[in-house]
Coordinates of C-alpha atoms in Angstrom, one line a residue:
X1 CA 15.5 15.8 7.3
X2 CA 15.7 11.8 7.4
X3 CA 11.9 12.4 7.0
X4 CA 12.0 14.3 3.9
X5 CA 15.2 12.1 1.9
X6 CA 13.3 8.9 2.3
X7 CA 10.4 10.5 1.1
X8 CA 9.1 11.1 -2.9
X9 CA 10.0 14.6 -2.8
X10 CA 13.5 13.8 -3.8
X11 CA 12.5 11.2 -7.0
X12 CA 10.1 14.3 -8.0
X13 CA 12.8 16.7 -7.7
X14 CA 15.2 14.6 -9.6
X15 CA 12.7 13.7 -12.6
X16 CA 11.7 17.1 -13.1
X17 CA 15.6 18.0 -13.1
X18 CA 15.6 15.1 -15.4
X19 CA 13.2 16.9 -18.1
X20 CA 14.5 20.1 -17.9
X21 CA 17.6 18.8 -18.7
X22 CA 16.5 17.1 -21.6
X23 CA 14.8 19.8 -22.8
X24 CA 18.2 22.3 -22.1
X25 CA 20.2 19.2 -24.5
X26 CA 17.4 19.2 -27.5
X27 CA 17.9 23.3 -27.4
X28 CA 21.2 22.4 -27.8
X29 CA 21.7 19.8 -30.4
X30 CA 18.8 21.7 -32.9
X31 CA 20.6 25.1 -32.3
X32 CA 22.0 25.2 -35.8
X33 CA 18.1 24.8 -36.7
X34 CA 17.2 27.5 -34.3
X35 CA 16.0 29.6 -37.0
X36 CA 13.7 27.1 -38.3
X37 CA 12.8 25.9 -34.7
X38 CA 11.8 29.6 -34.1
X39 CA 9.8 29.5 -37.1
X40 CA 7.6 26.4 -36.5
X41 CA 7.0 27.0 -32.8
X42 CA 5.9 30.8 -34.0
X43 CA 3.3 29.2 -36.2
X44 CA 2.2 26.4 -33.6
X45 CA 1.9 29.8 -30.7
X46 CA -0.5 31.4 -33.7
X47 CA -2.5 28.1 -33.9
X48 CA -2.8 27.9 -30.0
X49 CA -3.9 31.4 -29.7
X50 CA -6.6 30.9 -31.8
X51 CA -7.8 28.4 -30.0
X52 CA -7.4 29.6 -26.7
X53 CA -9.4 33.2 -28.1
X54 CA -12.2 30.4 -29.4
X55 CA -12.5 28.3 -26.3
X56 CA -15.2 28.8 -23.8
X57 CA -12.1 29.2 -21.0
X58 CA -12.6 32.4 -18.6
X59 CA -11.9 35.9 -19.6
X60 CA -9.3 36.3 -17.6
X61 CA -7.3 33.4 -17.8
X62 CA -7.7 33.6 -21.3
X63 CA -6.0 37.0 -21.5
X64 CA -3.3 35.9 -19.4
X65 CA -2.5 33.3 -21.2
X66 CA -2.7 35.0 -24.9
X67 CA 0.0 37.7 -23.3
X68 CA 2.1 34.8 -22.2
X69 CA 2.2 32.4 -25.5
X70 CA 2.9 35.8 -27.7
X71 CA 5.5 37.3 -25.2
X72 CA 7.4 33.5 -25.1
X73 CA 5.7 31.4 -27.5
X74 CA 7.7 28.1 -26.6
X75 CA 8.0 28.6 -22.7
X76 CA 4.0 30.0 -22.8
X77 CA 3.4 26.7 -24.7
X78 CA 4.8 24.4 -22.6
X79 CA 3.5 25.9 -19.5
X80 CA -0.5 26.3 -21.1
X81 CA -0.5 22.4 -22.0
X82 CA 0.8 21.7 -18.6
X83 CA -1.6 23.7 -16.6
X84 CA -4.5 23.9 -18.7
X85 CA -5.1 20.0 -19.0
X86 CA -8.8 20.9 -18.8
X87 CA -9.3 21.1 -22.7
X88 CA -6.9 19.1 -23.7
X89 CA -6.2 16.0 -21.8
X90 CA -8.2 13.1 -22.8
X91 CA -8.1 11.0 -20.1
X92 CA -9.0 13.8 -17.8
X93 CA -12.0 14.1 -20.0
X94 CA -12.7 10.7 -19.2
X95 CA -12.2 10.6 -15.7
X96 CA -14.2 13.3 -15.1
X97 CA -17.2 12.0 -17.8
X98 CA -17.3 8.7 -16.4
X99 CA -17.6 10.0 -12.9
X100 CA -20.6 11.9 -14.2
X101 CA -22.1 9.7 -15.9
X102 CA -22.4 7.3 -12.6
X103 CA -23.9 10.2 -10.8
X104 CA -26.5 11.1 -13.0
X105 CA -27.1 7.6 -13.1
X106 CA -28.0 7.2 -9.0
X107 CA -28.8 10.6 -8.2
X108 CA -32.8 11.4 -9.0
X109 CA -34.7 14.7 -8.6
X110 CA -37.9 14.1 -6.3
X111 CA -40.1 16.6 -7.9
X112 CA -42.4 17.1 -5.1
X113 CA -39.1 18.2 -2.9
X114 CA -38.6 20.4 -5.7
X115 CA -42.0 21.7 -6.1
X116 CA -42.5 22.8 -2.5
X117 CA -39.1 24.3 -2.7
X118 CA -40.4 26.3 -5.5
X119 CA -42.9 27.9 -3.8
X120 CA -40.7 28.7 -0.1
X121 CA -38.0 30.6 -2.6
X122 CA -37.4 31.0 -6.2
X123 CA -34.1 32.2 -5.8
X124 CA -32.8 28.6 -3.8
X125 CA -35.1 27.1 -6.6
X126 CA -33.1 28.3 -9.3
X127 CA -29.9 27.4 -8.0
X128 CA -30.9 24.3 -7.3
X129 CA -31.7 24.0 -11.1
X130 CA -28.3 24.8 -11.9
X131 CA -26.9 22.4 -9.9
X132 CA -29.5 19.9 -11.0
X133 CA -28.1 20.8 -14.7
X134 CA -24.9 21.0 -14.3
X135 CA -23.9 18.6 -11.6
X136 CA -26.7 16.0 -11.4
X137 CA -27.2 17.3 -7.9
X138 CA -30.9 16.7 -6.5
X139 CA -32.3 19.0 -3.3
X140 CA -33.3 17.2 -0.1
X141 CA -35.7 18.3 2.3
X142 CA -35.3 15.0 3.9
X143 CA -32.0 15.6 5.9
X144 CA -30.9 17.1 9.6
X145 CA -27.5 19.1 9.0
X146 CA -25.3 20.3 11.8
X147 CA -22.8 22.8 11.4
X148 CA -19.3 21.9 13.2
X149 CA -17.4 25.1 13.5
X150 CA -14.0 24.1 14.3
X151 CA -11.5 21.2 13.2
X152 CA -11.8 19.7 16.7
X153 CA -15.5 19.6 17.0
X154 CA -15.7 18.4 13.3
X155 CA -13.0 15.1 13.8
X156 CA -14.3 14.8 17.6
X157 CA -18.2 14.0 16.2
X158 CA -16.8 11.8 13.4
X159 CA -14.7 9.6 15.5
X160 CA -17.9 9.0 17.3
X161 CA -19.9 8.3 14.2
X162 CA -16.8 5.5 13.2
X163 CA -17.1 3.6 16.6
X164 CA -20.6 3.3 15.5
X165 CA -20.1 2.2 12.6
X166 CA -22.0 -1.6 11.5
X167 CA -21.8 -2.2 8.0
X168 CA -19.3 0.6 5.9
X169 CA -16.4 3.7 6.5
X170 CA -15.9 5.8 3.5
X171 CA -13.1 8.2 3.6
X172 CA -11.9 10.3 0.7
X173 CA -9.0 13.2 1.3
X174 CA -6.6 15.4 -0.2
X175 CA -4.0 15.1 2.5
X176 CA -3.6 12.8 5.3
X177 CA -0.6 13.6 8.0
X178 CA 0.7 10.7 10.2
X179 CA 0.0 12.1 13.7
X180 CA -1.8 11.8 16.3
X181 CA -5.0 12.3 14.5
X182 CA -4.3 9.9 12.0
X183 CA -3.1 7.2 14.4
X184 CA -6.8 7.3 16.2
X185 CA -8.5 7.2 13.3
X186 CA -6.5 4.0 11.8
X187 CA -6.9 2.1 15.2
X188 CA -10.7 2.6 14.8
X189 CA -10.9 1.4 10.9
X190 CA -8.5 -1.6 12.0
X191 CA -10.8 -2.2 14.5
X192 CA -14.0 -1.8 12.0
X193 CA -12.1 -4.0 9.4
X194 CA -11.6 -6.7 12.0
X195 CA -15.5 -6.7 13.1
X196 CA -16.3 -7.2 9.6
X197 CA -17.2 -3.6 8.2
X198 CA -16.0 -2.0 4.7
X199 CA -13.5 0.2 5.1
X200 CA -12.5 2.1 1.8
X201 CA -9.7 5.3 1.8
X202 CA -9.1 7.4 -1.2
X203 CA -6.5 10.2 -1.1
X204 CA -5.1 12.4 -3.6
X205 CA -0.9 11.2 -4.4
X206 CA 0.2 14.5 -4.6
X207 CA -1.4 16.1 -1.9
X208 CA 0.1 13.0 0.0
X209 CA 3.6 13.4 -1.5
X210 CA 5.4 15.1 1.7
X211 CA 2.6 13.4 4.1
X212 CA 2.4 9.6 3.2
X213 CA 5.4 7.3 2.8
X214 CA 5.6 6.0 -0.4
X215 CA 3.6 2.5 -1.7
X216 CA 1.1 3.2 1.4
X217 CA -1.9 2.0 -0.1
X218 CA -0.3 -1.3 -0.2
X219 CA 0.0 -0.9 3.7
X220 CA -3.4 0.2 4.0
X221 CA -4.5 -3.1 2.0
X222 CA -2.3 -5.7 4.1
X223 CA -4.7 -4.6 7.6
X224 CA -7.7 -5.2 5.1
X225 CA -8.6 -1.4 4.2
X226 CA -9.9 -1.0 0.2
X227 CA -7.6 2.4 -0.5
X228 CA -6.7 3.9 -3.9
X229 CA -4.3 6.9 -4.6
X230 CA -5.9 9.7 -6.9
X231 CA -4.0 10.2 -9.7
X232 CA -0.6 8.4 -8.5
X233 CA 2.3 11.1 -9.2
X234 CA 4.7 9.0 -11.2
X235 CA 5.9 11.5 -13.7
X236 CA 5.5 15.3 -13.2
X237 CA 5.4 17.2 -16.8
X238 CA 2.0 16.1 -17.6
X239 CA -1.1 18.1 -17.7
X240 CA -3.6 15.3 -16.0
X241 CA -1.5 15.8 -12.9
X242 CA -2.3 19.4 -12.9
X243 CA -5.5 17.6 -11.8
X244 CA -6.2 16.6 -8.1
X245 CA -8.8 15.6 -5.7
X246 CA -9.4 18.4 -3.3
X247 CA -12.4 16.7 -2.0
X248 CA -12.8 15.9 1.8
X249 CA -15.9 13.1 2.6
X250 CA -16.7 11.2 4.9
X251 CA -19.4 8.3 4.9
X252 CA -20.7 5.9 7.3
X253 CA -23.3 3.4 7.2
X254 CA -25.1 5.7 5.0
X255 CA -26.4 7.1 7.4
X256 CA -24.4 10.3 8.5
X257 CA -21.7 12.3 6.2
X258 CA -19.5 14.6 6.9
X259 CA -17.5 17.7 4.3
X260 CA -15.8 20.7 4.7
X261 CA -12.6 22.0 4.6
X262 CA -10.5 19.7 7.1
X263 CA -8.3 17.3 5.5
X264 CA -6.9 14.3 8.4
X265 CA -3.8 15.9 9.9
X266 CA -2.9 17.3 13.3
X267 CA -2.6 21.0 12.5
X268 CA -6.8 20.6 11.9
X269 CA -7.1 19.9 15.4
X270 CA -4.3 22.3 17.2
X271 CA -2.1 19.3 18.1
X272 CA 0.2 21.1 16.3
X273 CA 0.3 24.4 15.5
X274 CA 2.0 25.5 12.3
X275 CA 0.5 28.9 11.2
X276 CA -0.9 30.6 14.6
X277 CA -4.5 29.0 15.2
X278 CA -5.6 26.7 12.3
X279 CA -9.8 27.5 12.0
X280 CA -11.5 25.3 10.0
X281 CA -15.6 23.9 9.7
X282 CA -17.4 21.6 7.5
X283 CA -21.3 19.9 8.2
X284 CA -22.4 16.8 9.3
X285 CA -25.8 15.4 7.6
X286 CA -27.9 12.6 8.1
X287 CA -30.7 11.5 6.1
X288 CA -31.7 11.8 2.2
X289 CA -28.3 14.0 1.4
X290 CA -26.2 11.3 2.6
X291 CA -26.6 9.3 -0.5
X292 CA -26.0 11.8 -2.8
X293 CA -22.2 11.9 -0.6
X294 CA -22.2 8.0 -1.2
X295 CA -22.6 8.0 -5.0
X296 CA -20.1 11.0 -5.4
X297 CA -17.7 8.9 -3.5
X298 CA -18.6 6.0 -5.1
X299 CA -18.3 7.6 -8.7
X300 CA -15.1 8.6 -8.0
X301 CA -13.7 5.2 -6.7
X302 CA -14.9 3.3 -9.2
X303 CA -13.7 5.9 -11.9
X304 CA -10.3 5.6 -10.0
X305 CA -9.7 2.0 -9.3
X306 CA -11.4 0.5 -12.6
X307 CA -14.5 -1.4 -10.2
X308 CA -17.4 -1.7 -10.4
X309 CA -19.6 -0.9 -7.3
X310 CA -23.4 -2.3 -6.1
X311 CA -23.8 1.0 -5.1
X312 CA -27.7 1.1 -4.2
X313 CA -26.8 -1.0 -1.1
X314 CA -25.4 2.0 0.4
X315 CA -28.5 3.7 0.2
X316 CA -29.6 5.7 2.9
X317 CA -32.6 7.0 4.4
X318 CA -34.7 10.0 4.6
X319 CA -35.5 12.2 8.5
X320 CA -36.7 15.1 9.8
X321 CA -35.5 18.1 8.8
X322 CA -36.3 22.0 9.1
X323 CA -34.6 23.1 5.7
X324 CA -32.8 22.2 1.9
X325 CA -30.0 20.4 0.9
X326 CA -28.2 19.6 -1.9
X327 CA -24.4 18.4 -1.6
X328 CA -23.0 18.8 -4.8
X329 CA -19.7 17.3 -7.1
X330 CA -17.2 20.1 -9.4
X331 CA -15.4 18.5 -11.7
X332 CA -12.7 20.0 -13.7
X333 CA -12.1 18.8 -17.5
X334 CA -15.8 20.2 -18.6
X335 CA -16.9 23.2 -20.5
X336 CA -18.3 25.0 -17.5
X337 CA -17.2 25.0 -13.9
X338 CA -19.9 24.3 -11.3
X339 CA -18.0 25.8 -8.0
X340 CA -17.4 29.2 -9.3
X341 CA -20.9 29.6 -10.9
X342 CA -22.8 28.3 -7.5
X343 CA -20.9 31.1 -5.8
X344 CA -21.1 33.7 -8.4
X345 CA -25.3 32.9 -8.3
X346 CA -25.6 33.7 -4.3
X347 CA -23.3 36.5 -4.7
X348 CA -25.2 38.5 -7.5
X349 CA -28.7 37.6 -6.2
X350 CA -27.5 38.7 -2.5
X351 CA -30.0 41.7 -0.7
X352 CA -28.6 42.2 2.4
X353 CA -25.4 39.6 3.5
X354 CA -22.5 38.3 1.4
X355 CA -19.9 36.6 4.2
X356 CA -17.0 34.7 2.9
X357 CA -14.4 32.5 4.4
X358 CA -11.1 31.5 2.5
X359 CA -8.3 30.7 2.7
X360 CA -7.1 32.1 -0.6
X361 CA -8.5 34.9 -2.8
X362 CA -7.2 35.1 -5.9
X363 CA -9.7 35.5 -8.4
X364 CA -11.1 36.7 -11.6
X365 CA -12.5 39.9 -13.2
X366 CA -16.1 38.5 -13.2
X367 CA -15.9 37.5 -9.2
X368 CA -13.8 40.9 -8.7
X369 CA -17.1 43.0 -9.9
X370 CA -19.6 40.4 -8.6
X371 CA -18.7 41.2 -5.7
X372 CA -17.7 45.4 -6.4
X373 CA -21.5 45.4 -7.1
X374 CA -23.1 43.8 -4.6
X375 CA -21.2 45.9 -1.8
X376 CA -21.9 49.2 -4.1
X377 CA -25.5 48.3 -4.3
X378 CA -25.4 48.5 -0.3
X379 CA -24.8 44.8 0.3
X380 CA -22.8 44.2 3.5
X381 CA -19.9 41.8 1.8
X382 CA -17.3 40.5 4.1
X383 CA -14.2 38.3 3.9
X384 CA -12.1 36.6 6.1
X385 CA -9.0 35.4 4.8
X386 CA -5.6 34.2 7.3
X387 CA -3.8 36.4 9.3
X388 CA -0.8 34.2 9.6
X389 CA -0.2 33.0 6.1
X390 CA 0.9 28.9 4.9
X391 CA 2.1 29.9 1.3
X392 CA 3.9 33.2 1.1
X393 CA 3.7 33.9 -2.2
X394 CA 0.3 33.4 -2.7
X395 CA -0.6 35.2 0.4
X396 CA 1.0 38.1 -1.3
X397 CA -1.8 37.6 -4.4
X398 CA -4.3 37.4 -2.4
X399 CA -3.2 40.6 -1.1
X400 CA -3.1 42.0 -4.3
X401 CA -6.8 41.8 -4.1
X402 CA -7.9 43.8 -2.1
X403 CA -7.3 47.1 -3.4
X404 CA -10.3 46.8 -5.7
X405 CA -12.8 45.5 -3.8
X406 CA -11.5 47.6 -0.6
X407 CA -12.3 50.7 -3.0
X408 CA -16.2 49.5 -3.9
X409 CA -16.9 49.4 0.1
X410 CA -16.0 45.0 0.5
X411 CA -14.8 44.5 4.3
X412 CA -11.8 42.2 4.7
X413 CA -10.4 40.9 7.9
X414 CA -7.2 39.0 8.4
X415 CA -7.9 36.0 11.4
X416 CA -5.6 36.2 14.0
X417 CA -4.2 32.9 12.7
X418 CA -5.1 30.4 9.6
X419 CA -8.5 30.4 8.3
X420 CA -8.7 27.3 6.8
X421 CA -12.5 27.8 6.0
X422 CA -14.3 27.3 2.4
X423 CA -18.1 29.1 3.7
X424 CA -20.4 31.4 2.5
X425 CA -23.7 32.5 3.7
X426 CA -26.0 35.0 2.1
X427 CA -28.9 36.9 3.3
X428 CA -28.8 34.6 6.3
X429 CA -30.9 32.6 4.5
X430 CA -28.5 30.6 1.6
X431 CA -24.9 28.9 2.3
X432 CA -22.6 26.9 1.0
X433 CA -20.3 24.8 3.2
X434 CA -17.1 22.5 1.1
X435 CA -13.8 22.0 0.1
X436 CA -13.7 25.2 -2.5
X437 CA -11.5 27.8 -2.1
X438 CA -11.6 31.0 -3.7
X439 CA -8.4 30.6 -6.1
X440 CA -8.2 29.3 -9.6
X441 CA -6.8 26.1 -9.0
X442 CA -9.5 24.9 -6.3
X443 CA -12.3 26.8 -8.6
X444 CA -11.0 25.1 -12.0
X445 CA -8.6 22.9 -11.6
X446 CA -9.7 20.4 -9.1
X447 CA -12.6 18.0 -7.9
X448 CA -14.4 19.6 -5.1
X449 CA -17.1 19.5 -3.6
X450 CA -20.0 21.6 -1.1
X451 CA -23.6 21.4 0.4
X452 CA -25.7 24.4 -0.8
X453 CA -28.1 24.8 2.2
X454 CA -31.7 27.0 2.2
X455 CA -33.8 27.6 5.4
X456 CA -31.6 25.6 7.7
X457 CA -31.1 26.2 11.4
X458 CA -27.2 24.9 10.8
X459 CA -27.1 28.4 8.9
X460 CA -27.9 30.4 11.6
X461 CA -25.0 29.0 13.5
X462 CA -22.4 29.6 10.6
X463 CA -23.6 32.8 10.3
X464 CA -22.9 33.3 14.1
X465 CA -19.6 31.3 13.8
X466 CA -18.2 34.3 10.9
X467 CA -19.3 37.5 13.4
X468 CA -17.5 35.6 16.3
X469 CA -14.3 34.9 13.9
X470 CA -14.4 38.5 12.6
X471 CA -14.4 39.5 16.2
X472 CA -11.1 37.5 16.2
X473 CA -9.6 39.3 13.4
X474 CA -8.1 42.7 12.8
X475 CA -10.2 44.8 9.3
X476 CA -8.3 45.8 6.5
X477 CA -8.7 49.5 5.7
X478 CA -7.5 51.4 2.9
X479 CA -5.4 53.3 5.0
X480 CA -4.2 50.0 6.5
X481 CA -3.9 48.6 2.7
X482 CA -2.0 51.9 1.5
X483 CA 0.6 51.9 3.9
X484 CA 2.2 49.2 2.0
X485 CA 5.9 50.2 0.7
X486 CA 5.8 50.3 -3.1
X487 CA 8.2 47.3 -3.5
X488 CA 5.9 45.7 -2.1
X489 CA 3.0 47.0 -4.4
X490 CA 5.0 46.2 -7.1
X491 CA 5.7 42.7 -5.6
X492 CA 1.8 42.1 -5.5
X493 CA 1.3 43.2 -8.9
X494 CA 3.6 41.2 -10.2
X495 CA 2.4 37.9 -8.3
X496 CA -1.4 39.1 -9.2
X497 CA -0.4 38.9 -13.5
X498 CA 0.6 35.5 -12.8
X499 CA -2.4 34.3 -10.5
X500 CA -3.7 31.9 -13.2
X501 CA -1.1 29.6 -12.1
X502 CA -1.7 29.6 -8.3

């Protein structure tokens, strides 16, 4: 309790208290204008419609958010500039451009990597492409990539890699939880920062709000660590804030990276156990890719903290490798979202596999009948979702999912615990290993980020790693799904109509 009062939770609180307030005394004051009030906002919902029905937004969302502005035109205003920053906020625009820009900048194609990729598999070719397009993301075939299948194995190999560590440590995080975990991992970088290595932390204010006590970065900066908050939560009604760094990346030396879907906290390693089991995995790569982690981290720092960084002095170096990989940057604030179109590519050009890990499925008409098709054209699609939920609510939209896909033949198992997870691995041959869930938020709202991976050996073991963890969970049948009360149908139907703000 002590914990929580001296924390920023109760200044948040209280400013948001603040503006509703304020907003509760204008209603009151203008009320003998209420006619006229009624009038103009009317005409400003008719503008915003049009422009939401013009927009290159998602169906969906779209839809949902036409329904709302006409139902409640002032309440459905207020709420669409507050979550749906990504075409109207300017500075998010320029966060995200300059980020971009830096990327593209750093990050070059070797066409003969691309040529002989070409000829192993048109379909990892094309994707590539796209992310080459899109995301200024160039394929590697010189990099070795290890898959870490649990929390534990993934913070016990980079702890490792950190004592190693000679010239630079580059952390970026959405959450970081003073525990034991933590506590190791500072003693290292204090230890790193003394022996004359860089040390720079970036993590993301509000997914640090409850975490992190408040003005930490300046503690960070007094033992001689470079650290930056994302998008420091000083006021709350504002649509940039909407906005947060989901990405989790690790760096060191340029020589080995790490991603996935761990952020630094105790509960990722089963010191603590908050929701049954917590399962989580991510890669470790070394070689070529590891730039291409460098300059995303980089891009966003620099974006962030207004520097300037010699960044081809991080450079790293190409090895061995028996496959291709292309780590990759989503950005929110653009006119297309990379994450959900790298996912909705392997899912629609799947043969034989679709398996998915997530912690959250919520999602949209076009992933609902990507993936209806694949498993009624005889694809074996499977999901694994948590058994023991961290958000009740939106455990109860996720839920609200399945029905459908259940009905086209999709097999969904609940672990026996918190899956944690953001994989997916097609045909045994294609996968995708980040920081994206399967929600609206994570797909649109945030930066993320992934490796796409083609003819790897590390994909052979997360395909292994799903069949163990479905082994470890309990399948969702439709007789199973059915047997659900109907308040509680009703419930999920009601919490699915409003998933666009999960």
């Amino acid at each position: 309790m002590l914990k929580l009062l001296f924390s920023r939770v109760p200044f948040v609180v209280l400013v948001v208290a603040i503006q509703v307030a304020g907003i509760a005394v204008m209603f009151w004051v203008f009320s003998e204008y209420v006619m006229w009030f009624y009038a103009a906002s009317s005409l400003l919902s008719i503008v915003l419609v049009l422009y939401i029905a013009n927009s290159n937004g998602n169906p969906s969302f779209k839809v949902f958010w036409l329904v709302v502005i006409f139902l409640v035109p002032i309440v459905g205003m207020i709420l669409y500039l507050m979550m749906q920053g990504t075409s109207i906020k300017k500075k998010s625009k320029t966060l995200s451009g300059h980020m971009m820009r830096k990327i593209e900048r750093y990050l070059e194609q070797d066409e003969a990597v691309l040529k002989r990729l070409k000829k192993e598999s048109s379909v990892a070719a094309g994707q590539v492409q796209y992310l080459r397009s899109k995301a200024a993301a160039p394929v590697y075939d010189g990099t070795k990539v290890e898959y870490l299948a649990s929390g534990e194995e993934y913070f016990a190999r980079m702890i490792r890699e950190m004592k190693k560590a000679e010239k630079f440590i580059f952390m970026e995080y959405f959450t970081i939880s003073q525990g034991e975990l933590w506590d190791e991992i500072l003693e290292i970088l204090k230890e790193k920062v003394g022996a004359g290595v860089e040390v720079r932390i970036m993590y993301d204010d509000l997914g640090c709000l409850k975490t992190l006590p408040f003005g930490y970065v300046k503690r960070l900066r007094r033992m001689g660590i470079r650290a930056v908050a994302f998008n420091p939560l000083m006021s709350v009604v504002a649509a940039r804030f909407n906005h947060r760094d989901h990405r989790k990346i690790t760096v060191i030396d340029g020589r080995v990276g790490f991603t996935g879907g761990a952020n630094i906290g105790d509960e990722y390693v089963n010191v603590v156990e908050k929701f049954g089991h917590w399962k989580d995995a991510g890669v470790v790569i070394q070689g070529d890719a590891v730039w291409s982690l460098t300059v995303m981290f980089l891009a966003l720092w620099d974006t962030v903290s207004g520097g300037r960084s010699d960044d081809l002095k991080y450079q790293s170096e190409a090895m061995e490798s028996d496959g291709y990989v292309a780590p990759f940057a989503s950005a929110p604030t653009r006119d297309y979202s990379v994450a959900p179109t790298v996912y909705l590519n392997m899912i629609t050009k799947a043969t034989e596999e679709v398996f998915i890990t997530t912690p959250y499925l919520i999602l949209d008409d076009g992933f609902v009948m990507a993936l209806r098709n694949a498993a009624e054209s005889g694809v074996d699609v499977r999901i694994i979702v948590p058994g023991v939920p961290d958000k009740k609510v939106v455990n109860m939209a996720t839920k609200a999912h399945y029905k459908y896909l259940l009905e086209s033949g999709v097999k969904i198992y609940e672990y026996n615990g918190f899956m944690h997870a953001k994989t997916l691995v097609v045909d045994g041959e294609f996968a995708v290993v980040g920081t994206v869930n399967l929600d609206y938020r994570s797909l649109y709202l945030h930066f993320e980020c992934g490796v796409y991976l083609y003819g790897c050996g590390a994909i052979r073991d997360l395909r292994k790693d799903f069949l163990d963890s479905v082994g470890e969970s309990k399948e969702i049948t439709r007789l199973v799904y059915g047997r659900a009360s109907l308040i509680v149908r009703m419930n999920r139907a009601i919490v699915r109509a409003f998933s666009a703000l999960m």
